[in-house]
Backbone as ProteinMPNN parsed JSONL, in Angstrom:
{"seq_chain_A": "MEDSVKCEPNDFTEILQDVPELLKEKLVDLKGRLDNVEELVKLIESNSIHEQISRLSPLEQAKFDWITIYAINSLFFVYLKNNAVNLKDHPIMSELSRVKSYLNRINEISASEEYKNKSTKVDKESTARIIKRSLWMNANNKAKEKVSELVNATLESAVVEKRIQYDIDENLSKKIKLEDDQD", "coords_chain_A": {"N_chain_A": [[89.088, -12.166, 38.091], [90.271, -13.006, 40.398], [90.506, -10.649, 41.897], [88.062, -10.233, 42.861], [85.619, -9.876, 45.494], [85.207, -12.247, 47.911], [82.483, -13.804, 49.163], [81.593, -15.278, 51.984], [79.376, -18.005, 53.046], [78.231, -17.387, 55.626], [78.695, -14.596, 55.903], [77.211, -13.728, 53.787], [74.591, -14.361, 54.507], [74.345, -12.727, 56.76], [74.438, -10.272, 55.536], [72.043, -10.288, 54.174], [70.102, -10.071, 56.149], [68.216, -8.019, 56.654], [66.691, -8.019, 54.416], [63.763, -8.463, 52.448], [61.925, -11.591, 52.401], [61.204, -12.745, 49.831], [62.869, -11.376, 48.027], [65.283, -12.176, 49.118], [65.445, -14.909, 48.477], [65.665, -14.797, 45.698], [68.11, -13.382, 45.557], [69.871, -15.189, 46.822], [69.673, -17.302, 44.857], [70.728, -15.939, 42.68], [73.349, -15.546, 43.61], [74.186, -18.188, 43.726], [74.05, -18.875, 41.001], [76.046, -17.021, 40.033], [78.272, -18.041, 41.231], [78.469, -20.42, 39.931], [78.999, -19.471, 37.32], [81.484, -18.278, 37.869], [83.007, -20.636, 38.505], [82.995, -21.824, 35.995], [84.341, -19.965, 34.5], [86.823, -20.016, 35.678], [87.533, -22.667, 34.961], [87.678, -22.356, 32.211], [89.787, -20.6, 32.115], [91.825, -22.061, 33.11], [92.814, -23.694, 31.048], [94.469, -23.249, 27.956], [92.913, -21.08, 25.672], [93.204, -21.538, 22.977], [94.038, -24.101, 22.849], [91.705, -25.307, 23.807], [89.832, -24.675, 21.797], [90.964, -25.849, 19.589], [90.304, -28.516, 19.786], [87.754, -28.69, 18.941], [85.169, -29.164, 16.535], [84.625, -27.432, 13.363], [81.984, -26.429, 13.38], [81.33, -26.51, 16.094], [83.297, -24.79, 17.009], [82.336, -22.376, 15.886], [79.914, -22.165, 17.249], [80.833, -21.923, 19.854], [82.293, -19.523, 19.7], [80.194, -17.735, 19.07], [78.519, -18.044, 21.325], [80.162, -17.123, 23.381], [80.326, -14.372, 22.574], [77.703, -13.719, 22.897], [77.415, -14.059, 25.626], [79.155, -12.133, 26.631], [77.892, -9.799, 25.709], [75.463, -10.101, 27.012], [76.248, -9.821, 29.686], [77.064, -7.19, 29.626], [74.552, -6.012, 29.099], [73.284, -6.634, 31.499], [74.837, -5.098, 33.164], [74.163, -2.518, 32.265], [71.464, -2.466, 32.803], [71.497, -2.603, 35.651], [72.5, -0.203, 36.108], [70.477, 1.459, 35.673], [69.967, 2.24, 32.926], [68.253, 3.37, 30.039], [67.112, 0.819, 28.091], [65.611, 0.495, 25.88], [66.085, 1.844, 23.383], [68.711, 1.343, 23.105], [71.888, 0.407, 21.65], [72.775, -2.125, 22.402], [70.583, -3.794, 22.444], [69.907, -4.316, 19.785], [72.285, -5.529, 18.995], [72.271, -7.852, 20.709], [70.055, -9.121, 19.659], [70.942, -9.62, 17.021], [73.038, -11.341, 17.507], [71.698, -13.425, 18.721], [70.182, -14.268, 16.483], [72.206, -15.362, 14.847], [73.111, -17.353, 16.496], [70.837, -19.013, 16.546], [70.762, -19.753, 13.878], [73.096, -21.297, 13.772], [72.37, -23.293, 15.529], [70.292, -24.39, 14.07], [71.786, -25.459, 11.852], [73.397, -27.229, 13.253], [71.449, -28.968, 14.234], [70.54, -30.067, 11.735], [72.978, -31.291, 11.044], [73.114, -33.234, 13.05], [70.799, -34.63, 12.286], [71.586, -35.624, 9.843], [73.671, -37.256, 10.66], [72.218, -39.105, 12.122], [70.631, -40.227, 10.097], [72.434, -41.588, 8.601], [72.853, -44.029, 9.678], [74.304, -47.181, 10.064], [73.193, -50.285, 8.831], [74.054, -53.211, 10.07], [73.587, -55.893, 9.355], [72.624, -55.813, 6.697], [74.809, -54.607, 5.437], [76.738, -56.526, 5.794], [75.645, -58.482, 4.157], [75.79, -57.315, 1.659], [78.525, -56.913, 1.333], [79.399, -59.581, 1.461], [78.126, -60.609, -0.803], [79.302, -59.02, -2.808], [81.897, -59.831, -2.526], [81.571, -62.611, -3.2], [80.762, -62.236, -5.84], [82.934, -61.052, -6.898], [84.872, -63.023, -6.469], [83.586, -65.039, -8.086], [83.691, -63.801, -10.59], [86.436, -63.751, -10.936], [86.971, -66.417, -10.92], [85.586, -67.163, -13.206], [87.268, -65.727, -15.05], [89.666, -67.147, -14.787], [88.864, -69.649, -15.59], [88.194, -69.01, -18.218], [90.778, -68.217, -19.15], [92.107, -70.643, -18.816], [90.651, -72.243, -20.669], [91.193, -70.819, -23.021], [93.959, -71.194, -23.045], [94.079, -73.914, -23.167], [92.751, -74.291, -25.67], [94.619, -72.982, -27.34], [96.914, -74.593, -26.934], [95.832, -76.916, -27.931], [95.4, -76.176, -30.567], [98.048, -75.762, -31.266], [98.986, -78.262, -30.884], [97.522, -79.647, -32.744], [98.554, -78.509, -34.996], [101.212, -79.28, -34.89], [100.742, -82.033, -35.074], [99.635, -82.103, -37.609], [101.84, -81.173, -39.177], [103.587, -83.308, -38.625], [102.177, -85.421, -39.784], [102.107, -84.477, -42.349], [104.786, -84.462, -42.991], [105.286, -87.181, -42.709], [103.691, -88.122, -44.759], [104.965, -87.037, -46.961], [107.396, -88.371, -46.785], [106.626, -91.038, -47.08], [105.609, -90.872, -49.629], [107.974, -90.211, -50.991], [109.434, -92.506, -50.557], [107.794, -94.31, -51.885], [108.04, -93.377, -54.385], [110.744, -93.816, -54.955], [110.738, -96.539, -54.983]], "CA_chain_A": [[88.358, -12.957, 39.029], [90.98, -13.113, 41.742], [90.35, -9.406, 42.547], [86.691, -10.139, 43.317], [85.511, -10.049, 46.896], [84.581, -13.476, 48.238], [81.51, -13.637, 50.237], [81.308, -16.588, 52.574], [77.942, -18.12, 53.31], [77.759, -16.731, 56.813], [78.659, -13.245, 55.599], [76.088, -13.488, 52.868], [73.352, -14.436, 55.361], [74.365, -11.542, 57.597], [74.148, -9.182, 54.612], [70.666, -10.447, 53.78], [69.168, -10.144, 57.305], [67.225, -6.99, 56.62], [66.167, -8.006, 53.139], [62.507, -9.209, 52.398], [62.151, -12.961, 52.094], [61.133, -13.052, 48.399], [64.059, -10.89, 47.444], [66.412, -12.983, 49.692], [65.469, -16.121, 47.675], [66.216, -14.388, 44.415], [69.585, -13.049, 45.723], [70.586, -16.479, 46.995], [69.608, -17.907, 43.614], [71.703, -15.188, 41.847], [74.724, -15.846, 44.091], [74.488, -19.542, 43.267], [74.404, -18.805, 39.541], [77.258, -16.381, 39.826], [79.281, -18.926, 41.654], [78.613, -21.33, 38.763], [79.692, -18.822, 36.246], [82.839, -18.144, 38.311], [83.651, -21.901, 38.336], [83.162, -22.09, 34.518], [85.442, -19.017, 34.023], [88.091, -20.667, 36.163], [87.738, -23.826, 34.138], [88.16, -21.895, 30.905], [91.092, -19.936, 32.261], [92.833, -23.135, 33.415], [93.411, -24.222, 29.772], [94.627, -22.253, 26.872], [91.727, -21.025, 24.836], [93.589, -22.157, 21.623], [94.037, -25.617, 23.08], [90.322, -25.857, 23.874], [89.16, -24.544, 20.515], [91.574, -26.803, 18.593], [89.714, -29.834, 19.975], [86.352, -28.642, 18.456], [84.846, -29.177, 15.096], [84.342, -26.036, 12.95], [80.626, -26.033, 13.79], [81.396, -26.289, 17.562], [84.061, -23.541, 17.17], [81.442, -21.221, 15.627], [79.065, -22.11, 18.337], [81.678, -21.463, 20.986], [82.533, -18.07, 19.513], [78.948, -16.917, 19.223], [78.019, -18.087, 22.764], [81.02, -16.228, 24.044], [79.925, -13.088, 22.226], [76.389, -13.507, 23.482], [77.625, -13.911, 27.122], [79.756, -10.753, 26.91], [76.805, -8.83, 25.483], [74.469, -10.286, 28.111], [76.84, -9.266, 30.909], [76.947, -5.723, 29.481], [73.193, -5.661, 29.245], [72.945, -6.632, 32.898], [75.517, -3.877, 33.731], [73.413, -1.25, 31.903], [70.199, -2.569, 33.465], [71.728, -2.343, 36.96], [72.835, 1.278, 36.233], [69.139, 2.119, 35.242], [70.006, 2.847, 31.597], [67.006, 3.036, 29.308], [67.646, -0.151, 27.071], [64.704, 0.339, 24.758], [66.773, 2.242, 22.17], [70.182, 1.187, 23.214], [72.449, -0.529, 20.622], [72.992, -3.426, 22.898], [69.442, -4.7, 22.125], [70.073, -4.877, 18.382], [73.39, -6.515, 19.092], [71.821, -9.123, 21.31], [69.108, -9.748, 18.661], [71.74, -10.126, 15.905], [73.83, -12.561, 18.003], [70.685, -14.531, 18.879], [69.845, -14.835, 15.16], [73.313, -16.182, 14.397], [73.034, -18.622, 17.319], [69.667, -19.797, 16.055], [71.183, -20.363, 12.577], [74.117, -22.363, 14.099], [71.615, -24.411, 16.116], [69.686, -25.107, 12.898], [72.824, -26.235, 11.218], [73.819, -28.315, 14.179], [70.365, -29.979, 14.195], [70.553, -30.737, 10.502], [74.11, -32.249, 11.109], [72.746, -34.379, 13.802], [69.858, -35.43, 11.543], [72.342, -36.315, 8.823], [74.418, -38.344, 11.31], [71.285, -40.198, 12.484], [70.095, -40.884, 8.914], [73.524, -42.432, 8.015], [73.011, -45.163, 10.561], [74.624, -48.369, 9.331], [72.611, -51.521, 9.19], [75.208, -54.176, 10.004], [73.295, -57.208, 8.621], [72.581, -55.584, 5.228], [76.095, -54.315, 4.999], [77.428, -57.821, 5.689], [75.179, -59.211, 2.981], [76.259, -56.602, 0.508], [79.972, -57.233, 1.264], [79.509, -61.036, 1.127], [77.688, -60.809, -2.239], [80.294, -58.484, -3.663], [83.077, -60.763, -2.499], [81.266, -63.762, -3.961], [80.641, -61.922, -7.246], [84.33, -60.873, -7.299], [85.441, -64.442, -6.601], [82.917, -65.751, -9.225], [84.282, -63.213, -11.772], [87.81, -64.172, -10.997], [86.927, -67.869, -11.325], [85.311, -67.15, -14.696], [88.383, -65.336, -15.801], [90.57, -68.229, -14.671], [88.314, -70.677, -16.507], [88.35, -68.449, -19.616], [92.167, -68.261, -19.453], [92.449, -72.043, -18.979], [89.975, -72.587, -21.95], [91.995, -70.291, -24.101], [95.321, -71.812, -23.053], [93.876, -75.253, -23.699], [92.543, -74.204, -27.162], [95.896, -72.65, -27.993], [97.698, -75.825, -26.883], [95.19, -77.86, -28.889], [95.726, -75.746, -31.955], [99.515, -75.986, -31.524], [99.17, -79.802, -31.008], [96.898, -80.049, -34.097], [99.529, -78.074, -36.065], [102.302, -80.224, -34.829], [100.234, -83.354, -35.632], [99.494, -81.967, -39.001], [103.193, -81.199, -39.659], [104.085, -84.674, -38.547], [101.41, -86.201, -40.779], [102.541, -84.038, -43.716], [106.15, -85.072, -43.211], [105.165, -88.679, -42.969], [103.089, -88.335, -46.109], [106.034, -86.762, -47.931], [108.392, -89.415, -46.565], [106.045, -92.258, -47.64], [105.582, -90.6, -51.083], [109.344, -90.292, -51.52], [109.829, -93.942, -50.54], [107.048, -94.986, -52.95], [108.628, -92.924, -55.69], [112.033, -94.471, -55.075], [110.505, -98.007, -55.364]], "C_chain_A": [[88.975, -13.018, 40.41], [90.732, -11.772, 42.517], [88.987, -9.277, 43.142], [86.622, -10.404, 44.851], [84.684, -11.278, 47.187], [83.614, -13.25, 49.348], [81.222, -15.022, 50.751], [79.82, -16.686, 53.002], [77.446, -17.432, 54.553], [77.733, -15.186, 56.626], [77.459, -12.874, 54.718], [74.727, -13.435, 53.606], [73.218, -13.177, 56.238], [73.963, -10.284, 56.74], [72.633, -9.097, 54.284], [69.657, -10.411, 54.907], [68.043, -9.157, 57.136], [66.447, -6.981, 55.294], [64.874, -8.898, 53.154], [62.81, -10.622, 51.931], [62.168, -13.348, 50.62], [62.431, -12.572, 47.677], [65.277, -11.725, 47.861], [66.458, -14.272, 48.896], [66.135, -15.913, 46.387], [67.693, -14.069, 44.524], [70.404, -14.259, 45.95], [70.766, -17.258, 45.718], [70.752, -17.266, 42.734], [73.073, -15.478, 42.319], [75.111, -17.228, 43.614], [74.966, -19.613, 41.804], [75.721, -18.104, 39.264], [78.428, -17.235, 40.217], [79.516, -19.971, 40.528], [79.352, -20.741, 37.648], [81.189, -18.61, 36.597], [83.658, -19.448, 38.119], [83.923, -22.171, 36.821], [84.266, -21.2, 34.003], [86.763, -19.555, 34.475], [88.502, -21.878, 35.329], [88.338, -23.422, 32.78], [89.499, -21.345, 30.977], [92.202, -20.997, 32.571], [93.507, -23.76, 32.18], [93.566, -23.076, 28.842], [93.374, -22.237, 26.006], [91.957, -21.678, 23.444], [93.548, -23.58, 21.744], [92.592, -26.111, 23.066], [89.658, -25.821, 22.494], [89.711, -25.527, 19.452], [90.885, -28.182, 18.602], [88.285, -29.823, 19.377], [86.253, -28.705, 16.984], [84.622, -27.69, 14.694], [82.969, -25.573, 13.392], [80.674, -25.724, 15.314], [82.253, -25.085, 17.848], [83.163, -22.317, 16.942], [80.482, -21.045, 16.776], [79.683, -21.5, 19.587], [81.845, -19.907, 20.894], [81.285, -17.229, 19.74], [78.337, -16.912, 20.631], [78.86, -17.182, 23.616], [80.616, -14.793, 23.869], [78.61, -12.748, 22.899], [76.509, -13.275, 25.042], [78.212, -12.548, 27.46], [78.678, -9.677, 26.783], [75.726, -8.876, 26.605], [74.995, -9.669, 29.399], [76.815, -7.692, 30.805], [75.533, -5.219, 29.57], [72.819, -5.69, 30.716], [73.607, -5.439, 33.636], [74.666, -2.668, 33.476], [72.109, -1.299, 32.702], [70.35, -2.247, 34.915], [72.043, -0.854, 37.172], [71.566, 2.018, 35.729], [69.275, 2.863, 33.878], [68.801, 2.423, 30.846], [67.477, 2.099, 28.107], [66.785, -0.143, 25.883], [65.357, 0.7, 23.449], [68.192, 2.09, 22.133], [70.719, 0.178, 22.182], [72.643, -1.874, 21.05], [71.743, -4.37, 22.574], [69.528, -5.255, 20.674], [71.175, -5.792, 18.291], [72.979, -7.865, 19.596], [70.886, -9.843, 20.275], [69.943, -10.345, 17.46], [72.503, -11.341, 16.361], [72.862, -13.742, 18.206], [70.373, -15.117, 17.538], [71.017, -15.754, 14.62], [73.342, -17.502, 15.264], [71.968, -19.517, 16.925], [70.096, -20.53, 14.804], [72.142, -21.524, 12.842], [73.377, -23.565, 14.662], [70.861, -25.18, 15.03], [70.571, -25.966, 12.167], [73.263, -27.411, 11.964], [72.722, -29.457, 14.164], [70.389, -30.724, 12.916], [71.761, -31.686, 10.457], [73.784, -33.449, 11.88], [71.758, -35.268, 13.096], [70.555, -36.283, 10.478], [73.126, -37.468, 9.459], [73.49, -39.451, 11.716], [70.847, -40.932, 11.215], [71.185, -41.767, 8.277], [73.817, -43.548, 8.866], [73.301, -46.413, 9.752], [73.863, -49.625, 9.816], [73.568, -52.653, 8.964], [74.917, -55.389, 9.167], [73.276, -56.902, 7.047], [73.921, -55.283, 4.67], [76.927, -55.573, 4.929], [76.95, -58.598, 4.485], [75.734, -58.596, 1.734], [77.79, -57.047, 0.285], [80.19, -58.672, 0.777], [79.227, -61.281, -0.328], [78.745, -60.222, -3.155], [81.54, -59.292, -3.741], [82.833, -62.022, -3.342], [81.265, -63.456, -5.48], [82.103, -61.672, -7.755], [85.029, -62.207, -7.437], [84.925, -65.17, -7.823], [83.564, -65.069, -10.462], [85.712, -63.686, -11.991], [87.921, -65.647, -11.418], [86.617, -68.007, -12.806], [86.452, -66.747, -15.518], [89.373, -66.452, -15.862], [90.15, -69.28, -15.637], [88.524, -70.324, -17.913], [89.9, -68.578, -20.035], [92.574, -69.721, -19.667], [91.913, -72.59, -20.336], [90.845, -72.077, -23.096], [93.397, -70.864, -24.207], [95.159, -73.248, -23.595], [93.578, -75.24, -25.208], [93.798, -73.897, -27.833], [96.709, -73.865, -28.024], [97.167, -76.837, -27.832], [95.478, -77.492, -30.279], [97.164, -76.066, -32.319], [99.712, -77.511, -31.712], [98.703, -80.234, -32.315], [97.954, -79.689, -35.189], [100.723, -79.012, -36.096], [101.946, -81.534, -35.458], [100.131, -83.208, -37.135], [100.878, -81.903, -39.752], [103.801, -82.559, -39.684], [103.479, -85.526, -39.672], [101.821, -85.799, -42.141], [103.926, -84.533, -43.947], [106.154, -86.514, -43.42], [104.652, -88.957, -44.372], [104.184, -88.096, -47.132], [107.038, -87.832, -47.955], [107.911, -90.666, -47.293], [105.977, -92.039, -49.173], [106.984, -90.739, -51.601], [109.737, -91.732, -51.562], [109.009, -94.661, -51.695], [107.651, -94.549, -54.269], [109.954, -93.55, -55.974], [111.794, -95.966, -55.4], [109.997, -98.047, -56.706]], "O_chain_A": [[88.29, -13.073, 41.431], [90.758, -11.808, 43.747], [88.731, -8.316, 43.868], [87.486, -11.084, 45.405], [83.538, -11.349, 46.743], [83.904, -12.585, 50.343], [80.665, -15.853, 50.033], [79.134, -15.7, 53.268], [76.325, -16.925, 54.551], [76.827, -14.535, 57.148], [76.807, -11.847, 54.905], [73.873, -12.588, 53.345], [72.124, -12.645, 56.425], [73.25, -9.393, 57.202], [72.054, -8.02, 54.144], [68.477, -10.684, 54.683], [66.92, -9.51, 57.496], [65.648, -6.077, 55.049], [64.872, -9.954, 53.786], [63.766, -10.866, 51.195], [62.995, -14.148, 50.183], [62.991, -13.279, 46.839], [66.185, -11.953, 47.062], [67.58, -14.715, 48.65], [67.02, -16.663, 45.976], [68.463, -14.459, 43.646], [71.489, -14.405, 45.387], [71.834, -17.818, 45.471], [71.586, -17.962, 42.155], [73.953, -15.655, 41.477], [76.232, -17.434, 43.149], [75.97, -20.211, 41.419], [76.457, -18.516, 38.368], [79.484, -17.16, 39.589], [80.656, -20.335, 40.24], [80.232, -21.373, 37.063], [82.052, -18.746, 35.731], [84.799, -19.42, 37.657], [84.978, -22.692, 36.459], [85.055, -21.621, 33.157], [87.732, -19.546, 33.717], [89.682, -22.074, 35.036], [89.301, -24.003, 32.279], [90.313, -21.541, 30.074], [93.379, -20.772, 32.288], [94.619, -24.281, 32.261], [92.874, -22.062, 28.937], [92.846, -23.292, 25.654], [91.057, -22.266, 22.845], [93.069, -24.267, 20.842], [92.258, -27.125, 22.454], [89.015, -26.782, 22.071], [88.994, -25.959, 18.55], [90.875, -28.904, 17.605], [87.662, -30.883, 19.318], [87.18, -28.328, 16.266], [84.455, -26.821, 15.55], [82.811, -24.406, 13.752], [80.084, -24.733, 15.744], [82.0, -24.389, 18.831], [83.217, -21.347, 17.698], [80.249, -19.928, 17.236], [79.085, -20.663, 20.263], [81.585, -19.15, 21.83], [81.277, -16.219, 20.443], [77.733, -15.933, 21.066], [78.328, -16.519, 24.507], [80.552, -14.042, 24.842], [78.42, -11.642, 23.404], [75.822, -12.444, 25.637], [77.823, -11.903, 28.434], [78.563, -8.779, 27.617], [75.19, -7.861, 27.049], [74.228, -9.047, 30.133], [76.572, -7.0, 31.793], [75.306, -4.114, 30.062], [72.074, -4.812, 31.151], [73.045, -4.864, 34.568], [74.46, -1.859, 34.381], [71.684, -0.272, 33.232], [69.425, -1.65, 35.464], [71.874, -0.321, 38.269], [71.683, 3.194, 35.384], [68.76, 3.969, 33.714], [68.346, 1.285, 30.963], [68.173, 2.58, 27.212], [67.174, -0.745, 24.881], [65.219, -0.042, 22.476], [68.867, 2.622, 21.252], [70.046, -0.808, 21.885], [72.687, -2.776, 20.213], [71.898, -5.586, 22.456], [69.274, -6.426, 20.394], [71.079, -6.788, 17.575], [73.29, -8.895, 18.998], [70.979, -11.056, 20.091], [69.648, -11.438, 16.977], [72.591, -12.311, 15.608], [73.181, -14.891, 17.898], [70.295, -16.339, 17.413], [70.764, -16.794, 14.012], [73.579, -18.594, 14.748], [72.158, -20.733, 16.959], [69.857, -21.727, 14.647], [72.032, -22.588, 12.233], [73.693, -24.709, 14.335], [70.786, -26.409, 15.042], [70.22, -27.103, 11.854], [73.484, -28.482, 11.4], [73.011, -30.652, 14.095], [70.269, -31.948, 12.949], [71.64, -32.779, 9.905], [74.103, -34.568, 11.478], [71.807, -36.49, 13.237], [70.211, -37.439, 10.233], [73.234, -38.541, 8.865], [73.875, -40.62, 11.68], [70.702, -42.154, 11.247], [70.852, -42.631, 7.466], [74.943, -44.044, 8.837], [72.569, -46.681, 8.8], [73.877, -49.978, 10.995], [73.865, -53.022, 7.828], [75.749, -55.881, 8.405], [73.838, -57.647, 6.244], [74.196, -55.65, 3.528], [77.777, -55.672, 4.044], [77.736, -59.3, 3.848], [76.121, -59.322, 0.818], [78.196, -57.472, -0.797], [80.982, -58.96, -0.121], [79.933, -62.022, -1.012], [79.075, -60.828, -4.175], [82.166, -59.446, -4.79], [83.706, -62.466, -4.088], [81.696, -64.275, -6.292], [82.448, -62.034, -8.88], [85.704, -62.466, -8.434], [85.685, -65.836, -8.525], [83.969, -65.811, -11.356], [86.122, -63.979, -13.114], [88.824, -66.049, -12.152], [87.222, -68.783, -13.546], [86.661, -67.313, -16.592], [89.905, -66.703, -16.943], [90.959, -69.768, -16.427], [88.954, -71.136, -18.732], [90.211, -69.001, -21.149], [93.313, -70.014, -20.606], [92.623, -73.299, -21.05], [91.182, -72.82, -24.018], [93.951, -71.004, -25.297], [95.985, -73.729, -24.372], [94.093, -76.082, -25.945], [94.076, -74.508, -28.865], [97.204, -74.2, -29.1], [97.931, -77.552, -28.481], [95.77, -78.349, -31.112], [97.493, -76.534, -33.409], [100.479, -77.966, -32.561], [99.329, -81.064, -32.975], [98.195, -80.44, -36.133], [101.175, -79.466, -37.147], [102.699, -82.094, -36.255], [100.512, -84.123, -37.866], [101.041, -82.503, -40.815], [104.46, -82.936, -40.652], [104.177, -86.238, -40.393], [101.896, -86.64, -43.037], [104.221, -85.0, -45.047], [106.931, -87.042, -44.216], [105.099, -89.872, -45.065], [104.323, -88.872, -48.077], [107.519, -88.202, -49.026], [108.672, -91.29, -48.032], [106.271, -92.967, -49.927], [107.157, -91.38, -52.637], [110.34, -92.16, -52.547], [109.552, -95.532, -52.375], [107.743, -95.36, -55.191], [110.276, -93.799, -57.135], [112.637, -96.574, -56.06], [109.731, -99.127, -57.234]]}, "name": "protein", "num_of_chains": 1, "seq": "MEDSVKCEPNDFTEILQDVPELLKEKLVDLKGRLDNVEELVKLIESNSIHEQISRLSPLEQAKFDWITIYAINSLFFVYLKNNAVNLKDHPIMSELSRVKSYLNRINEISASEEYKNKSTKVDKESTARIIKRSLWMNANNKAKEKVSELVNATLESAVVEKRIQYDIDENLSKKIKLEDDQD"}
């Protein structure tokens, strides 16, 4: 890009003096577009390509790769067209068609990804209700478990207490019987 000849606005108008008005408009538009492309290329060159691609998702990386391929093929197409090459049977046409089909497929996938992302929109109110209910159910289940544990512990202690009472009563009965037998 640095080797390219820069054409200042005044130089450009001087060049276009003898050009018909309709063609002049198209050439000015083309120059503006080429300037935009040049700015984009400088932007891309300013950062490492690996650094830029590493920030992209796999789908965005694929899209970037195929758009780059399409841009290169399009520039070659323009080059051939400017050199008056018959493009009807030229392999660049089938290559452009192939690349377009891949780009369309990537766009379909991208659109379906966007649709999936839109359909997974979270309803905050219902989410809060679900969480609150599950927490309540969880707390309720824990409370039931605690009550069950307490009931079991109480029953066990009651059984132990009854057994102790039974043993005491039995020992008392034996003691009374022994005393009665001794009298």
